[in-house]
């Protein structure tokens, strides 16, 4: 068992939000679905949004911040993002009142402590102002979150080493993308170094980690240029070929359904609305 309860409420180009809960605290990564869906998703898990210790935003694209304006009006939870991402959020959500937000600037390649959680922000490569991934450390265990990155930089590689539970982007299959309906400019953007990660790149990344994670969520799947089966079989194929004894538990995330790890199974009713 890992010490992290992770539930991906939604993942994909139409919206992203993930809840992570552990002994040291509870956080939300991205708020790219409506506030109502975030609240309902959390309530189904027995959680209250007002009990979040923080919300961490990866970048300002609408599929990562859509619910933020309403969320910040309703809940005084601290929101963390890089300075560039805050500038971008103001452009994406012009009506958001940044004075009202419990707003914190969290620079990539720095660390903060939130209750018993150590949180690190690190740069990823994406066509946003100052995009980031995050690692959360609790009692020597690490949960890491990386989506929306065109390639795996040395920074990302270094930051992911040691992650026991990982949310990693498997956006597309390059052949499906090239043969699909996307116009050449959009294909170029997705395939570029500031675009999105391909299934096989995510698979290869896993095999180069110092230790394989125990649980991996495949995230931000394109609905046009990927399928859940293809993402899983590609990543699993690469991992099994390189590391025949690997025992990773994979979870394929979804745009419409909550996908959660097995750590929620032992989470009994007495904890409801803790
Ligand atoms: Zn995205
Ligand atoms: Zn993006």
mmCIF file of C-alpha atoms and ligand atoms in Angstrom:
data_model
loop_
_atom_site.group_PDB
_atom_site.id
_atom_site.type_symbol
_atom_site.label_atom_id
_atom_site.label_comp_id
_atom_site.label_asym_id
_atom_site.label_seq_id
_atom_site.Cartn_x
_atom_site.Cartn_y
_atom_site.Cartn_z
ATOM 1 C CA UNK A 1 0.000 0.000 0.000
ATOM 2 C CA UNK A 2 1.153 3.559 -0.574
ATOM 3 C CA UNK A 3 0.409 6.323 1.869
ATOM 4 C CA UNK A 4 -1.306 8.416 -0.789
ATOM 5 C CA UNK A 5 -4.954 8.315 -1.688
ATOM 6 C CA UNK A 6 -5.117 9.706 -5.199
ATOM 7 C CA UNK A 7 -8.304 10.346 -7.141
ATOM 8 C CA UNK A 8 -8.150 11.846 -10.608
ATOM 9 C CA UNK A 9 -11.535 13.584 -10.843
ATOM 10 C CA UNK A 10 -11.016 14.320 -14.544
ATOM 11 C CA UNK A 11 -8.125 14.277 -16.986
ATOM 12 C CA UNK A 12 -7.829 15.319 -20.614
ATOM 13 C CA UNK A 13 -7.993 18.358 -22.865
ATOM 14 C CA UNK A 14 -11.509 19.202 -21.604
ATOM 15 C CA UNK A 15 -10.522 19.447 -17.938
ATOM 16 C CA UNK A 16 -8.120 18.279 -15.252
ATOM 17 C CA UNK A 17 -8.376 17.991 -11.459
ATOM 18 C CA UNK A 18 -6.779 15.531 -9.030
ATOM 19 C CA UNK A 19 -7.229 15.110 -5.283
ATOM 20 C CA UNK A 20 -4.433 13.691 -3.153
ATOM 21 C CA UNK A 21 -4.941 12.880 0.493
ATOM 22 C CA UNK A 22 -2.446 11.451 2.977
ATOM 23 C CA UNK A 23 -1.693 11.618 6.701
ATOM 24 C CA UNK A 24 0.011 14.968 6.234
ATOM 25 C CA UNK A 25 -2.757 16.743 4.370
ATOM 26 C CA UNK A 26 -5.030 17.011 1.386
ATOM 27 C CA UNK A 27 -4.400 18.928 -1.849
ATOM 28 C CA UNK A 28 -5.994 19.496 -5.213
ATOM 29 C CA UNK A 29 -3.807 19.660 -8.329
ATOM 30 C CA UNK A 30 -5.459 21.791 -11.026
ATOM 31 C CA UNK A 31 -9.042 23.042 -11.088
ATOM 32 C CA UNK A 32 -9.834 22.584 -14.773
ATOM 33 C CA UNK A 33 -13.399 21.322 -14.355
ATOM 34 C CA UNK A 34 -16.339 23.282 -12.966
ATOM 35 C CA UNK A 35 -16.297 24.068 -9.257
ATOM 36 C CA UNK A 36 -19.520 22.073 -8.952
ATOM 37 C CA UNK A 37 -17.848 18.967 -10.402
ATOM 38 C CA UNK A 38 -14.852 19.388 -8.088
ATOM 39 C CA UNK A 39 -17.144 19.686 -5.056
ATOM 40 C CA UNK A 40 -19.357 16.771 -6.113
ATOM 41 C CA UNK A 41 -16.344 14.599 -6.915
ATOM 42 C CA UNK A 42 -14.820 15.309 -3.515
ATOM 43 C CA UNK A 43 -18.109 14.778 -1.680
ATOM 44 C CA UNK A 44 -18.471 11.350 -3.277
ATOM 45 C CA UNK A 45 -15.077 10.534 -1.790
ATOM 46 C CA UNK A 46 -16.250 11.767 1.625
ATOM 47 C CA UNK A 47 -14.149 14.936 1.459
ATOM 48 C CA UNK A 48 -14.924 18.609 1.868
ATOM 49 C CA UNK A 49 -13.213 21.200 -0.346
ATOM 50 C CA UNK A 50 -12.866 23.603 2.618
ATOM 51 C CA UNK A 51 -10.564 21.035 4.238
ATOM 52 C CA UNK A 52 -8.050 21.199 1.397
ATOM 53 C CA UNK A 53 -4.646 22.436 2.549
ATOM 54 C CA UNK A 54 -3.886 23.888 -0.869
ATOM 55 C CA UNK A 55 -4.648 23.925 -4.576
ATOM 56 C CA UNK A 56 -1.653 23.657 -6.911
ATOM 57 C CA UNK A 57 -2.079 24.914 -10.468
ATOM 58 C CA UNK A 58 0.237 23.556 -13.178
ATOM 59 C CA UNK A 59 -0.445 26.266 -15.804
ATOM 60 C CA UNK A 60 -3.061 28.679 -17.064
ATOM 61 C CA UNK A 61 -4.660 26.721 -19.916
ATOM 62 C CA UNK A 62 -8.429 26.579 -19.477
ATOM 63 C CA UNK A 63 -8.455 22.785 -19.037
ATOM 64 C CA UNK A 64 -6.449 23.377 -15.823
ATOM 65 C CA UNK A 65 -8.161 26.463 -14.370
ATOM 66 C CA UNK A 66 -11.778 26.412 -15.561
ATOM 67 C CA UNK A 67 -13.314 26.056 -12.072
ATOM 68 C CA UNK A 68 -10.851 28.331 -10.284
ATOM 69 C CA UNK A 69 -12.862 31.560 -10.393
ATOM 70 C CA UNK A 70 -15.921 30.071 -8.680
ATOM 71 C CA UNK A 71 -13.790 27.943 -6.377
ATOM 72 C CA UNK A 72 -11.866 30.939 -5.035
ATOM 73 C CA UNK A 73 -15.133 32.800 -4.378
ATOM 74 C CA UNK A 74 -16.491 29.928 -2.302
ATOM 75 C CA UNK A 75 -13.432 28.542 -0.521
ATOM 76 C CA UNK A 76 -10.592 30.498 1.101
ATOM 77 C CA UNK A 77 -8.115 27.677 0.402
ATOM 78 C CA UNK A 78 -4.553 28.784 -0.487
ATOM 79 C CA UNK A 79 -3.868 28.556 -4.222
ATOM 80 C CA UNK A 80 -0.291 28.013 -5.405
ATOM 81 C CA UNK A 81 1.076 28.723 -8.881
ATOM 82 C CA UNK A 82 4.194 30.214 -10.459
ATOM 83 C CA UNK A 83 4.291 33.973 -11.115
ATOM 84 C CA UNK A 84 3.977 33.355 -14.864
ATOM 85 C CA UNK A 85 0.995 31.068 -14.334
ATOM 86 C CA UNK A 86 -0.756 33.754 -12.220
ATOM 87 C CA UNK A 87 -0.216 36.247 -15.072
ATOM 88 C CA UNK A 88 -1.630 33.680 -17.478
ATOM 89 C CA UNK A 89 -4.604 32.946 -15.199
ATOM 90 C CA UNK A 90 -5.575 36.626 -15.341
ATOM 91 C CA UNK A 91 -5.593 36.367 -19.150
ATOM 92 C CA UNK A 92 -7.493 33.058 -19.242
ATOM 93 C CA UNK A 93 -10.002 34.154 -16.579
ATOM 94 C CA UNK A 94 -10.222 37.965 -16.951
ATOM 95 C CA UNK A 95 -12.997 38.245 -14.348
ATOM 96 C CA UNK A 96 -11.113 36.462 -11.585
ATOM 97 C CA UNK A 97 -10.486 38.700 -8.577
ATOM 98 C CA UNK A 98 -6.865 38.047 -7.665
ATOM 99 C CA UNK A 99 -7.233 40.156 -4.495
ATOM 100 C CA UNK A 100 -9.938 37.788 -3.335
ATOM 101 C CA UNK A 101 -7.838 34.694 -4.028
ATOM 102 C CA UNK A 102 -5.760 33.285 -1.232
ATOM 103 C CA UNK A 103 -2.953 33.586 -3.753
ATOM 104 C CA UNK A 104 0.604 32.317 -3.326
ATOM 105 C CA UNK A 105 3.473 32.472 -5.779
ATOM 106 C CA UNK A 106 5.320 29.184 -5.900
ATOM 107 C CA UNK A 107 8.384 29.328 -8.155
ATOM 108 C CA UNK A 108 9.538 26.209 -10.009
ATOM 109 C CA UNK A 109 12.628 24.553 -8.543
ATOM 110 C CA UNK A 110 11.628 25.657 -5.021
ATOM 111 C CA UNK A 111 10.040 23.862 -2.122
ATOM 112 C CA UNK A 112 7.498 24.691 0.552
ATOM 113 C CA UNK A 113 6.107 22.953 3.602
ATOM 114 C CA UNK A 114 2.369 22.691 4.025
ATOM 115 C CA UNK A 115 1.470 21.042 7.322
ATOM 116 C CA UNK A 116 3.436 17.804 7.223
ATOM 117 C CA UNK A 117 3.721 17.829 3.435
ATOM 118 C CA UNK A 118 6.857 18.917 1.601
ATOM 119 C CA UNK A 119 5.913 20.195 -1.819
ATOM 120 C CA UNK A 120 8.290 20.821 -4.718
ATOM 121 C CA UNK A 121 7.467 22.674 -7.894
ATOM 122 C CA UNK A 122 9.500 21.959 -11.021
ATOM 123 C CA UNK A 123 9.529 23.298 -14.575
ATOM 124 C CA UNK A 124 7.972 21.396 -17.432
ATOM 125 C CA UNK A 125 8.145 22.252 -21.142
ATOM 126 C CA UNK A 126 4.796 23.462 -22.461
ATOM 127 C CA UNK A 127 3.434 26.416 -24.415
ATOM 128 C CA UNK A 128 2.310 28.273 -21.296
ATOM 129 C CA UNK A 129 3.975 31.139 -19.399
ATOM 130 C CA UNK A 130 5.675 29.245 -16.573
ATOM 131 C CA UNK A 131 4.268 25.711 -16.380
ATOM 132 C CA UNK A 132 5.123 23.340 -13.547
ATOM 133 C CA UNK A 133 4.798 19.832 -12.202
ATOM 134 C CA UNK A 134 4.620 19.017 -8.497
ATOM 135 C CA UNK A 135 5.993 16.482 -6.038
ATOM 136 C CA UNK A 136 4.456 15.914 -2.617
ATOM 137 C CA UNK A 137 6.499 14.213 0.075
ATOM 138 C CA UNK A 138 5.030 12.669 3.209
ATOM 139 C CA UNK A 139 7.140 10.660 5.682
ATOM 140 C CA UNK A 140 9.704 9.750 3.041
ATOM 141 C CA UNK A 141 7.139 8.792 0.401
ATOM 142 C CA UNK A 142 6.586 10.805 -2.771
ATOM 143 C CA UNK A 143 3.629 11.437 -5.051
ATOM 144 C CA UNK A 144 4.466 13.273 -8.299
ATOM 145 C CA UNK A 145 2.301 14.906 -10.930
ATOM 146 C CA UNK A 146 3.428 15.733 -14.488
ATOM 147 C CA UNK A 147 1.202 16.475 -17.451
ATOM 148 C CA UNK A 148 1.337 18.960 -20.316
ATOM 149 C CA UNK A 149 5.009 18.636 -21.137
ATOM 150 C CA UNK A 150 6.442 18.269 -24.625
ATOM 151 C CA UNK A 151 9.413 16.248 -23.509
ATOM 152 C CA UNK A 152 11.085 14.884 -20.397
ATOM 153 C CA UNK A 153 13.834 17.280 -19.388
ATOM 154 C CA UNK A 154 16.649 16.421 -16.988
ATOM 155 C CA UNK A 155 14.801 18.487 -14.374
ATOM 156 C CA UNK A 156 11.664 16.379 -14.721
ATOM 157 C CA UNK A 157 13.673 13.160 -14.689
ATOM 158 C CA UNK A 158 15.468 14.208 -11.518
ATOM 159 C CA UNK A 159 12.308 15.368 -9.780
ATOM 160 C CA UNK A 160 10.418 12.149 -10.523
ATOM 161 C CA UNK A 161 13.109 9.837 -9.191
ATOM 162 C CA UNK A 162 11.789 8.243 -6.039
ATOM 163 C CA UNK A 163 8.097 8.803 -6.795
ATOM 164 C CA UNK A 164 6.042 5.885 -5.525
ATOM 165 C CA UNK A 165 2.810 7.145 -6.988
ATOM 166 C CA UNK A 166 2.910 9.045 -10.252
ATOM 167 C CA UNK A 167 0.444 10.851 -12.489
ATOM 168 C CA UNK A 168 2.117 11.033 -15.902
ATOM 169 C CA UNK A 169 0.851 12.331 -19.217
ATOM 170 C CA UNK A 170 0.219 9.811 -22.013
ATOM 171 C CA UNK A 171 -1.364 12.248 -24.426
ATOM 172 C CA UNK A 172 -1.134 10.627 -27.813
ATOM 173 C CA UNK A 173 0.077 7.945 -30.107
ATOM 174 C CA UNK A 174 2.213 9.720 -32.759
ATOM 175 C CA UNK A 175 0.935 7.499 -35.589
ATOM 176 C CA UNK A 176 -2.722 8.104 -34.714
ATOM 177 C CA UNK A 177 -1.950 11.819 -34.488
ATOM 178 C CA UNK A 178 -0.219 11.929 -37.875
ATOM 179 C CA UNK A 179 -3.037 9.981 -39.559
ATOM 180 C CA UNK A 180 -5.818 11.802 -37.707
ATOM 181 C CA UNK A 181 -7.900 14.859 -38.502
ATOM 182 C CA UNK A 182 -5.814 17.482 -36.697
ATOM 183 C CA UNK A 183 -4.458 20.225 -38.991
ATOM 184 C CA UNK A 184 -0.657 20.214 -39.514
ATOM 185 C CA UNK A 185 -0.118 23.275 -37.273
ATOM 186 C CA UNK A 186 -1.880 21.631 -34.340
ATOM 187 C CA UNK A 187 -0.039 18.350 -34.931
ATOM 188 C CA UNK A 188 3.217 20.270 -34.882
ATOM 189 C CA UNK A 189 2.281 21.958 -31.620
ATOM 190 C CA UNK A 190 1.372 18.692 -29.899
ATOM 191 C CA UNK A 191 4.496 16.893 -31.145
ATOM 192 C CA UNK A 192 6.779 19.856 -30.352
ATOM 193 C CA UNK A 193 9.012 20.222 -27.306
ATOM 194 C CA UNK A 194 6.428 22.535 -25.732
ATOM 195 C CA UNK A 195 3.472 20.294 -26.526
ATOM 196 C CA UNK A 196 2.312 17.033 -25.028
ATOM 197 C CA UNK A 197 3.898 13.721 -24.074
ATOM 198 C CA UNK A 198 3.450 10.619 -26.257
ATOM 199 C CA UNK A 199 2.583 7.196 -24.814
ATOM 200 C CA UNK A 200 5.982 5.727 -25.631
ATOM 201 C CA UNK A 201 7.875 8.670 -24.112
ATOM 202 C CA UNK A 202 6.014 8.169 -20.837
ATOM 203 C CA UNK A 203 6.784 4.451 -20.972
ATOM 204 C CA UNK A 204 10.488 5.038 -21.573
ATOM 205 C CA UNK A 205 10.591 7.573 -18.743
ATOM 206 C CA UNK A 206 9.312 4.938 -16.311
ATOM 207 C CA UNK A 207 12.066 2.519 -17.306
ATOM 208 C CA UNK A 208 14.776 5.120 -16.677
ATOM 209 C CA UNK A 209 13.625 5.951 -13.155
ATOM 210 C CA UNK A 210 15.948 4.830 -10.349
ATOM 211 C CA UNK A 211 13.129 2.742 -8.908
ATOM 212 C CA UNK A 212 9.839 1.976 -10.606
ATOM 213 C CA UNK A 213 6.804 3.638 -9.050
ATOM 214 C CA UNK A 214 4.272 1.347 -7.419
ATOM 215 C CA UNK A 215 1.283 3.043 -8.966
ATOM 216 C CA UNK A 216 1.068 5.028 -12.189
ATOM 217 C CA UNK A 217 -1.910 7.028 -13.445
ATOM 218 C CA UNK A 218 -1.860 7.534 -17.227
ATOM 219 C CA UNK A 219 -3.245 11.012 -17.744
ATOM 220 C CA UNK A 220 -4.357 13.702 -20.215
ATOM 221 C CA UNK A 221 -5.227 11.185 -22.961
ATOM 222 C CA UNK A 222 -6.288 12.757 -26.237
ATOM 223 C CA UNK A 223 -9.780 11.621 -27.171
ATOM 224 C CA UNK A 224 -8.865 11.778 -30.844
ATOM 225 C CA UNK A 225 -5.251 10.629 -30.986
ATOM 226 C CA UNK A 226 -5.206 7.938 -28.320
ATOM 227 C CA UNK A 227 -7.315 5.265 -26.689
ATOM 228 C CA UNK A 228 -7.163 3.973 -23.098
ATOM 229 C CA UNK A 229 -6.162 0.494 -24.351
ATOM 230 C CA UNK A 230 -3.424 1.853 -26.597
ATOM 231 C CA UNK A 231 -1.939 4.084 -23.891
ATOM 232 C CA UNK A 232 -1.907 1.226 -21.397
ATOM 233 C CA UNK A 233 -0.571 -1.438 -23.779
ATOM 234 C CA UNK A 234 2.176 0.862 -25.108
ATOM 235 C CA UNK A 235 3.419 1.882 -21.665
ATOM 236 C CA UNK A 236 3.043 -1.609 -20.229
ATOM 237 C CA UNK A 237 4.823 -3.129 -23.239
ATOM 238 C CA UNK A 238 7.857 -0.869 -22.828
ATOM 239 C CA UNK A 239 8.026 -1.425 -19.072
ATOM 240 C CA UNK A 240 7.699 -5.219 -19.335
ATOM 241 C CA UNK A 241 10.329 -5.386 -22.054
ATOM 242 C CA UNK A 242 12.879 -3.381 -20.046
ATOM 243 C CA UNK A 243 11.931 -4.536 -16.555
ATOM 244 C CA UNK A 244 10.355 -8.021 -16.780
ATOM 245 C CA UNK A 245 9.790 -8.206 -13.020
ATOM 246 C CA UNK A 246 7.958 -4.887 -12.803
ATOM 247 C CA UNK A 247 4.777 -4.894 -10.736
ATOM 248 C CA UNK A 248 3.375 -1.433 -11.397
ATOM 249 C CA UNK A 249 -0.328 -0.938 -10.809
ATOM 250 C CA UNK A 250 -1.596 1.181 -13.705
ATOM 251 C CA UNK A 251 -4.712 3.345 -13.715
ATOM 252 C CA UNK A 252 -5.955 4.898 -16.958
ATOM 253 C CA UNK A 253 -7.626 8.210 -16.194
ATOM 254 C CA UNK A 254 -10.762 9.486 -17.871
ATOM 255 C CA UNK A 255 -12.281 12.771 -18.979
ATOM 256 C CA UNK A 256 -15.646 11.947 -17.466
ATOM 257 C CA UNK A 257 -15.135 9.506 -14.625
ATOM 258 C CA UNK A 258 -13.268 9.591 -11.335
ATOM 259 C CA UNK A 259 -10.331 7.159 -11.312
ATOM 260 C CA UNK A 260 -8.894 6.403 -7.890
ATOM 261 C CA UNK A 261 -6.251 4.121 -6.467
ATOM 262 C CA UNK A 262 -6.965 1.215 -4.171
ATOM 263 C CA UNK A 263 -5.929 3.147 -1.070
ATOM 264 C CA UNK A 264 -9.487 4.513 -0.951
ATOM 265 C CA UNK A 265 -10.859 1.023 -0.323
ATOM 266 C CA UNK A 266 -9.829 1.056 3.340
ATOM 267 C CA UNK A 267 -11.246 4.494 3.833
ATOM 268 C CA UNK A 268 -14.247 3.775 6.014
ATOM 269 C CA UNK A 269 -17.357 5.767 6.613
ATOM 270 C CA UNK A 270 -16.230 7.076 9.975
ATOM 271 C CA UNK A 271 -13.847 9.347 8.079
ATOM 272 C CA UNK A 272 -16.601 10.884 6.018
ATOM 273 C CA UNK A 273 -16.294 14.646 5.968
ATOM 274 C CA UNK A 274 -13.225 14.664 8.122
HETATM 275 ZN ZN1 LIG B 1 -3.887 20.402 -20.567
HETATM 276 ZN ZN1 LIG B 2 -1.777 22.933 -21.452
#
